[in-house]
mmCIF file of C-alpha atoms in Angstrom:
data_model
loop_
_atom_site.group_PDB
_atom_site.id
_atom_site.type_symbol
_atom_site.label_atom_id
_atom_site.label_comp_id
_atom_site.label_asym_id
_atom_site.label_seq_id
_atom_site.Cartn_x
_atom_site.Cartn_y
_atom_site.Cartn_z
ATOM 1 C CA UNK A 1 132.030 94.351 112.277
ATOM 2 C CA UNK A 2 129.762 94.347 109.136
ATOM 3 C CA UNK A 3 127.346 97.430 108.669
ATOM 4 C CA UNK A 4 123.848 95.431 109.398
ATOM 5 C CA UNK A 5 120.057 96.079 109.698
ATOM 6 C CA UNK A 6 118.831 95.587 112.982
ATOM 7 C CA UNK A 7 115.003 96.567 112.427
ATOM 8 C CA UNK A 8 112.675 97.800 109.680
ATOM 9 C CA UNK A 9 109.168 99.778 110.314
ATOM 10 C CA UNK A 10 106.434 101.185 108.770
ATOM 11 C CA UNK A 11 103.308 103.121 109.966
ATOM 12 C CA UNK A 12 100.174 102.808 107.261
ATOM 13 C CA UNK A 13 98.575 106.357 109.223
ATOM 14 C CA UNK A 14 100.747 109.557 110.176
ATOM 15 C CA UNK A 15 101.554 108.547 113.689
ATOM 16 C CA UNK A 16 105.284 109.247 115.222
ATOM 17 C CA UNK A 17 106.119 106.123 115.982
ATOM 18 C CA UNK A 18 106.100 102.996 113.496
ATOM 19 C CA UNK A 19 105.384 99.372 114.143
ATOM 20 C CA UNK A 20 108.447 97.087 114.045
ATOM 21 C CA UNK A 21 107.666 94.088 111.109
ATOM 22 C CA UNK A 22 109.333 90.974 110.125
ATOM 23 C CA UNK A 23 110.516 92.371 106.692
ATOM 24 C CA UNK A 24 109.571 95.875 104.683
ATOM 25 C CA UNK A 25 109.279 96.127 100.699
ATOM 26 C CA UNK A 26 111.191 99.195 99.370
ATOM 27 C CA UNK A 27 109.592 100.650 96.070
ATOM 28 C CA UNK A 28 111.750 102.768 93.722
ATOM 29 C CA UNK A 29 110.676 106.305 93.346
ATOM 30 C CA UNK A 30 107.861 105.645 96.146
ATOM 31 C CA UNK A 31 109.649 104.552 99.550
ATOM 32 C CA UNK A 32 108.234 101.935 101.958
ATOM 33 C CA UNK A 33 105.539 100.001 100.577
ATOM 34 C CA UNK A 34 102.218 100.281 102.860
ATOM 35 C CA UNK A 35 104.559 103.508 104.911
ATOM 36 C CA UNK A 36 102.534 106.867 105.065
ATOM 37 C CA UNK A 37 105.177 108.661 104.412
ATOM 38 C CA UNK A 38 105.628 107.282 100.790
ATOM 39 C CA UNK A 39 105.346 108.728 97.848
ATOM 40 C CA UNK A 40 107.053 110.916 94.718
ATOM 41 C CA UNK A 41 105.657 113.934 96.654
ATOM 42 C CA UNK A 42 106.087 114.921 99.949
ATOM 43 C CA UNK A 43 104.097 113.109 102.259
ATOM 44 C CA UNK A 44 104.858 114.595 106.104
ATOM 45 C CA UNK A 45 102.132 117.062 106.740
ATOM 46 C CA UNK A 46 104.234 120.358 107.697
ATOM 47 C CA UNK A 47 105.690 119.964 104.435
ATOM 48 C CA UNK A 48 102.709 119.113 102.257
ATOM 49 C CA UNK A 49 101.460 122.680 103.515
ATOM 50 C CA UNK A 50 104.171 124.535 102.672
ATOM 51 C CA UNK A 51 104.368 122.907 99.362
ATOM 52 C CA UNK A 52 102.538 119.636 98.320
ATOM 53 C CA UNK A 53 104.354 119.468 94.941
ATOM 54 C CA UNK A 54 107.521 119.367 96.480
ATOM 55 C CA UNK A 55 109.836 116.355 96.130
ATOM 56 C CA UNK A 56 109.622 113.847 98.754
ATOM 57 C CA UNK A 57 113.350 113.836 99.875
ATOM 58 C CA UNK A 58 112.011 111.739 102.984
ATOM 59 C CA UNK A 59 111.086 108.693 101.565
ATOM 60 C CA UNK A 60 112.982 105.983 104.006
ATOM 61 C CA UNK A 61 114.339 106.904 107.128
ATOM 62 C CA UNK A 62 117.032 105.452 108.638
ATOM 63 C CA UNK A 63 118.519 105.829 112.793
ATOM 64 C CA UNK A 64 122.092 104.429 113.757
ATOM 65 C CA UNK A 65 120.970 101.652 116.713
ATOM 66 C CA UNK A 66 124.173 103.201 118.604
ATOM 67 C CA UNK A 67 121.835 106.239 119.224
ATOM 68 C CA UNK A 68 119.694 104.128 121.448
ATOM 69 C CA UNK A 69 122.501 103.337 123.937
ATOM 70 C CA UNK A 70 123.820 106.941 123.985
ATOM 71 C CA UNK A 71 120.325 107.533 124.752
ATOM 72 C CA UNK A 72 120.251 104.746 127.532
ATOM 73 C CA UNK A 73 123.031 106.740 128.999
ATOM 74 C CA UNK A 74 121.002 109.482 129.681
ATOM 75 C CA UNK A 75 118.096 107.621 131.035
ATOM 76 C CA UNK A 76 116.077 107.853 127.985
ATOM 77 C CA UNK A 77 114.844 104.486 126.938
ATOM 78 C CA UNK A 78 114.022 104.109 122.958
ATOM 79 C CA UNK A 79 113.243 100.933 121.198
ATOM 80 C CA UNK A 80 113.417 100.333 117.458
ATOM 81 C CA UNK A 81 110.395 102.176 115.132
ATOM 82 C CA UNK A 82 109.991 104.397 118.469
ATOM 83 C CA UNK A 83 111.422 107.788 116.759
ATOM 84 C CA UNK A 84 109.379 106.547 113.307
ATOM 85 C CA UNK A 85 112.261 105.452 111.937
ATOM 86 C CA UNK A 86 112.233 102.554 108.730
ATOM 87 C CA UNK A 87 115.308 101.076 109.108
ATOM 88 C CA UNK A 88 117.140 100.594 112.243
ATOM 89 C CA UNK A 89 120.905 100.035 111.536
ATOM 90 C CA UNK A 90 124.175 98.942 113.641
ATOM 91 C CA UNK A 91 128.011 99.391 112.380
ATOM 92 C CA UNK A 92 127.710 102.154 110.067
ATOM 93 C CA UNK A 93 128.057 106.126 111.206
ATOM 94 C CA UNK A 94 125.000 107.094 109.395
ATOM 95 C CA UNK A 95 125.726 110.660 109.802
ATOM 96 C CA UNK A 96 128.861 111.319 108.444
ATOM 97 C CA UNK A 97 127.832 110.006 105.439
ATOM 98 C CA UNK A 98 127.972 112.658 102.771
ATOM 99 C CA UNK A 99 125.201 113.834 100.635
ATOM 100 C CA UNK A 100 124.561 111.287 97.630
ATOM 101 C CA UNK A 101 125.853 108.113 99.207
ATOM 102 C CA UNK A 102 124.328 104.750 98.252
ATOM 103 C CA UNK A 103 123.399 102.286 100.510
ATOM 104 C CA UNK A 104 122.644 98.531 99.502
ATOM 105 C CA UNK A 105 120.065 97.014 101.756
ATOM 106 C CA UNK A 106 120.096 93.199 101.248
ATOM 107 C CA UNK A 107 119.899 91.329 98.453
ATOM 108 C CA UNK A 108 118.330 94.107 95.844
ATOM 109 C CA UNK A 109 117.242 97.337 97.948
ATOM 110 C CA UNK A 110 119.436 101.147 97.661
ATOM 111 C CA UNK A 111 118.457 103.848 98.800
ATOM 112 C CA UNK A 112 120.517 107.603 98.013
ATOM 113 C CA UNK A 113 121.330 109.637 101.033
ATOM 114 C CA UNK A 114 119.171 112.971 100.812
ATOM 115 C CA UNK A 115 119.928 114.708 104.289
ATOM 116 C CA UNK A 116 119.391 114.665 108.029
ATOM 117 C CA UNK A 117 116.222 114.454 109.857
ATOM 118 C CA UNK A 118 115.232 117.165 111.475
ATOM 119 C CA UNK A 119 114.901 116.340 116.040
ATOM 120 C CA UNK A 120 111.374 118.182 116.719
ATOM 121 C CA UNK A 121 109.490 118.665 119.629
ATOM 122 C CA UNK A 122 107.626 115.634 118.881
ATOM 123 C CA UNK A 123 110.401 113.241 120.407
ATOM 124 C CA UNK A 124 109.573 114.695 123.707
ATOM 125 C CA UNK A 125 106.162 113.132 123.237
ATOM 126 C CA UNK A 126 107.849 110.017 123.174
ATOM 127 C CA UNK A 127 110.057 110.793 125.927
ATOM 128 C CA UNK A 128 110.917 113.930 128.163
ATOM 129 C CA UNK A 129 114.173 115.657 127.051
ATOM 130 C CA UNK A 130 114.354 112.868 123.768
ATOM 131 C CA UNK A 131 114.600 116.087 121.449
ATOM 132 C CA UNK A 132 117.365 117.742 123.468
ATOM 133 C CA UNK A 133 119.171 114.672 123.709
ATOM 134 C CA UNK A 134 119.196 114.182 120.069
ATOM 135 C CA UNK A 135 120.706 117.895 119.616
ATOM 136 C CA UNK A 136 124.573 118.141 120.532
ATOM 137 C CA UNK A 137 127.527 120.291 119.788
ATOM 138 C CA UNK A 138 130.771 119.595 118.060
ATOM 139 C CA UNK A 139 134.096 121.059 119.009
ATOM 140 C CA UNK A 140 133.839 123.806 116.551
ATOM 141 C CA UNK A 141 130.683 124.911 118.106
ATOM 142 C CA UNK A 142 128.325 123.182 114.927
ATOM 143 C CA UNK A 143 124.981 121.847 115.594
ATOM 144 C CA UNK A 144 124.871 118.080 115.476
ATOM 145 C CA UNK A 145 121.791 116.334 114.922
ATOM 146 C CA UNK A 146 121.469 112.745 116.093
ATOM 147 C CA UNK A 147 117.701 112.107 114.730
ATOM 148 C CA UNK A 148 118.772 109.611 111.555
ATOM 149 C CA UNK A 149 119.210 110.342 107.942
ATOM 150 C CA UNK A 150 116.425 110.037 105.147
ATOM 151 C CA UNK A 151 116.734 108.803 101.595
ATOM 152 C CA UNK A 152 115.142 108.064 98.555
ATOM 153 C CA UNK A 153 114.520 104.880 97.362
ATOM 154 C CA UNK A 154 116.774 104.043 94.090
ATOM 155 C CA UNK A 155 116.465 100.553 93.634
ATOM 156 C CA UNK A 156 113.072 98.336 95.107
ATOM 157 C CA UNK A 157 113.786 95.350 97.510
ATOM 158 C CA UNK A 158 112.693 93.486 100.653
ATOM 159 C CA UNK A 159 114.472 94.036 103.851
ATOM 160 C CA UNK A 160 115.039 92.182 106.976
ATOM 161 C CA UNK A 161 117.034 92.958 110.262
ATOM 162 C CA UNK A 162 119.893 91.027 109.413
ATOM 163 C CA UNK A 163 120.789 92.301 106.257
ATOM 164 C CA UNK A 164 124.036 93.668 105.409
ATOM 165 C CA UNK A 165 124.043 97.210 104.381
ATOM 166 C CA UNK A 166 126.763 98.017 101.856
ATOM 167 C CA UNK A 167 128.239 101.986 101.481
ATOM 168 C CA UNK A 168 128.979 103.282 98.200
ATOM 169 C CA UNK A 169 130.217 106.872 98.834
ATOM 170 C CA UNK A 170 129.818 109.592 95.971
ATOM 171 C CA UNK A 171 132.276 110.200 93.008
ATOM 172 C CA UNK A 172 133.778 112.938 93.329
ATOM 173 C CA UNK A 173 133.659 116.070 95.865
ATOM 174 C CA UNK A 174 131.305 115.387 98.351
ATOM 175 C CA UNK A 175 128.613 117.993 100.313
ATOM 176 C CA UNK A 176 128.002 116.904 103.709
ATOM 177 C CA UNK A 177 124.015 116.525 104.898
ATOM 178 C CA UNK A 178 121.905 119.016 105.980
ATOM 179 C CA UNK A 179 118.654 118.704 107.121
ATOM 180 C CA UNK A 180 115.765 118.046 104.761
#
């Protein structure tokens, strides 16, 4: 099955969640066009007061749609844009994807893998136990979080749901994601 956007968001004001749209416009260097969150600098208020001239690493974020029917699972119903996501995606395992990795949205758009988005306790705003659920442990004991991956925004574009999504994986050694 081909890797495929499913949704796309945006949220003008610094609210969790983000309204689901027909299309977004990706800017180089910026993010999401009309997104709060956009910008060269950071732009999500716990960072901007620990340091406002840091680089915004957090430009675009993206959630694996597979999330919302391991969330289903546990009773915990989420819909697209709910956990402020910009891009909704199915088909691709968003976060095994190592540090670095390109992703083609559509005809134009690519964004560059940065890190993992951090679950906070906002999610259980959203819905009791959503941050917990989103936490998990591998077999060697790690800490897995489910929250989505962020990027920066390499090349501009509009994107739709419906758009293929195509992976081009770092040269060389590759770091796996932390959170960022």
């Amino acid at each position: 099955m081909p890797s495929t956007i499913t949704s796309v968001s945006l949220s003008p004001e610094h609210s969790f969640s983000k309204d689901v749209k027909p299309e977004i416009a990706l800017i180089a260097g910026l993010g999401v066009e009309g997104d709060a969150h956009a910008g060269v600098t950071v732009r999500h208020r716990y960072r901007v007061r620990k340091d406002p001239t840091a680089p915004n690493l957090c430009q675009v974020h993206l959630i694996h749609e597979e999330l919302f029917a391991e969330l289903a699972e546990q009773r915990i119903d989420v819909t697209a844009g709910a956990m402020g996501e910009n891009v909704t995606t199915r088909g691709i395992d968003l976060l095994a994807l190592p540090r670095g990795t390109r992703l083609a949205l559509g005809d134009s758009a690519v964004v560059e893998v940065t890190g993992l988005r951090e679950p906070c306790a906002q999610l259980d705003g959203l819905s009791p136990g959503l941050m917990k659920a989103c936490l998990s442990r591998s077999p060697t004991g790690e800490l897995v979080r489910k929250a989505g991956i962020m990027a920066i925004v390499i090349s501009s574009g509009t994107i739709r749901p419906g758009d293929c999504i195509v992976v081009h994986l770092p040269d060389g050694p590759t770091l796996p994601l932390y959170p960022v």
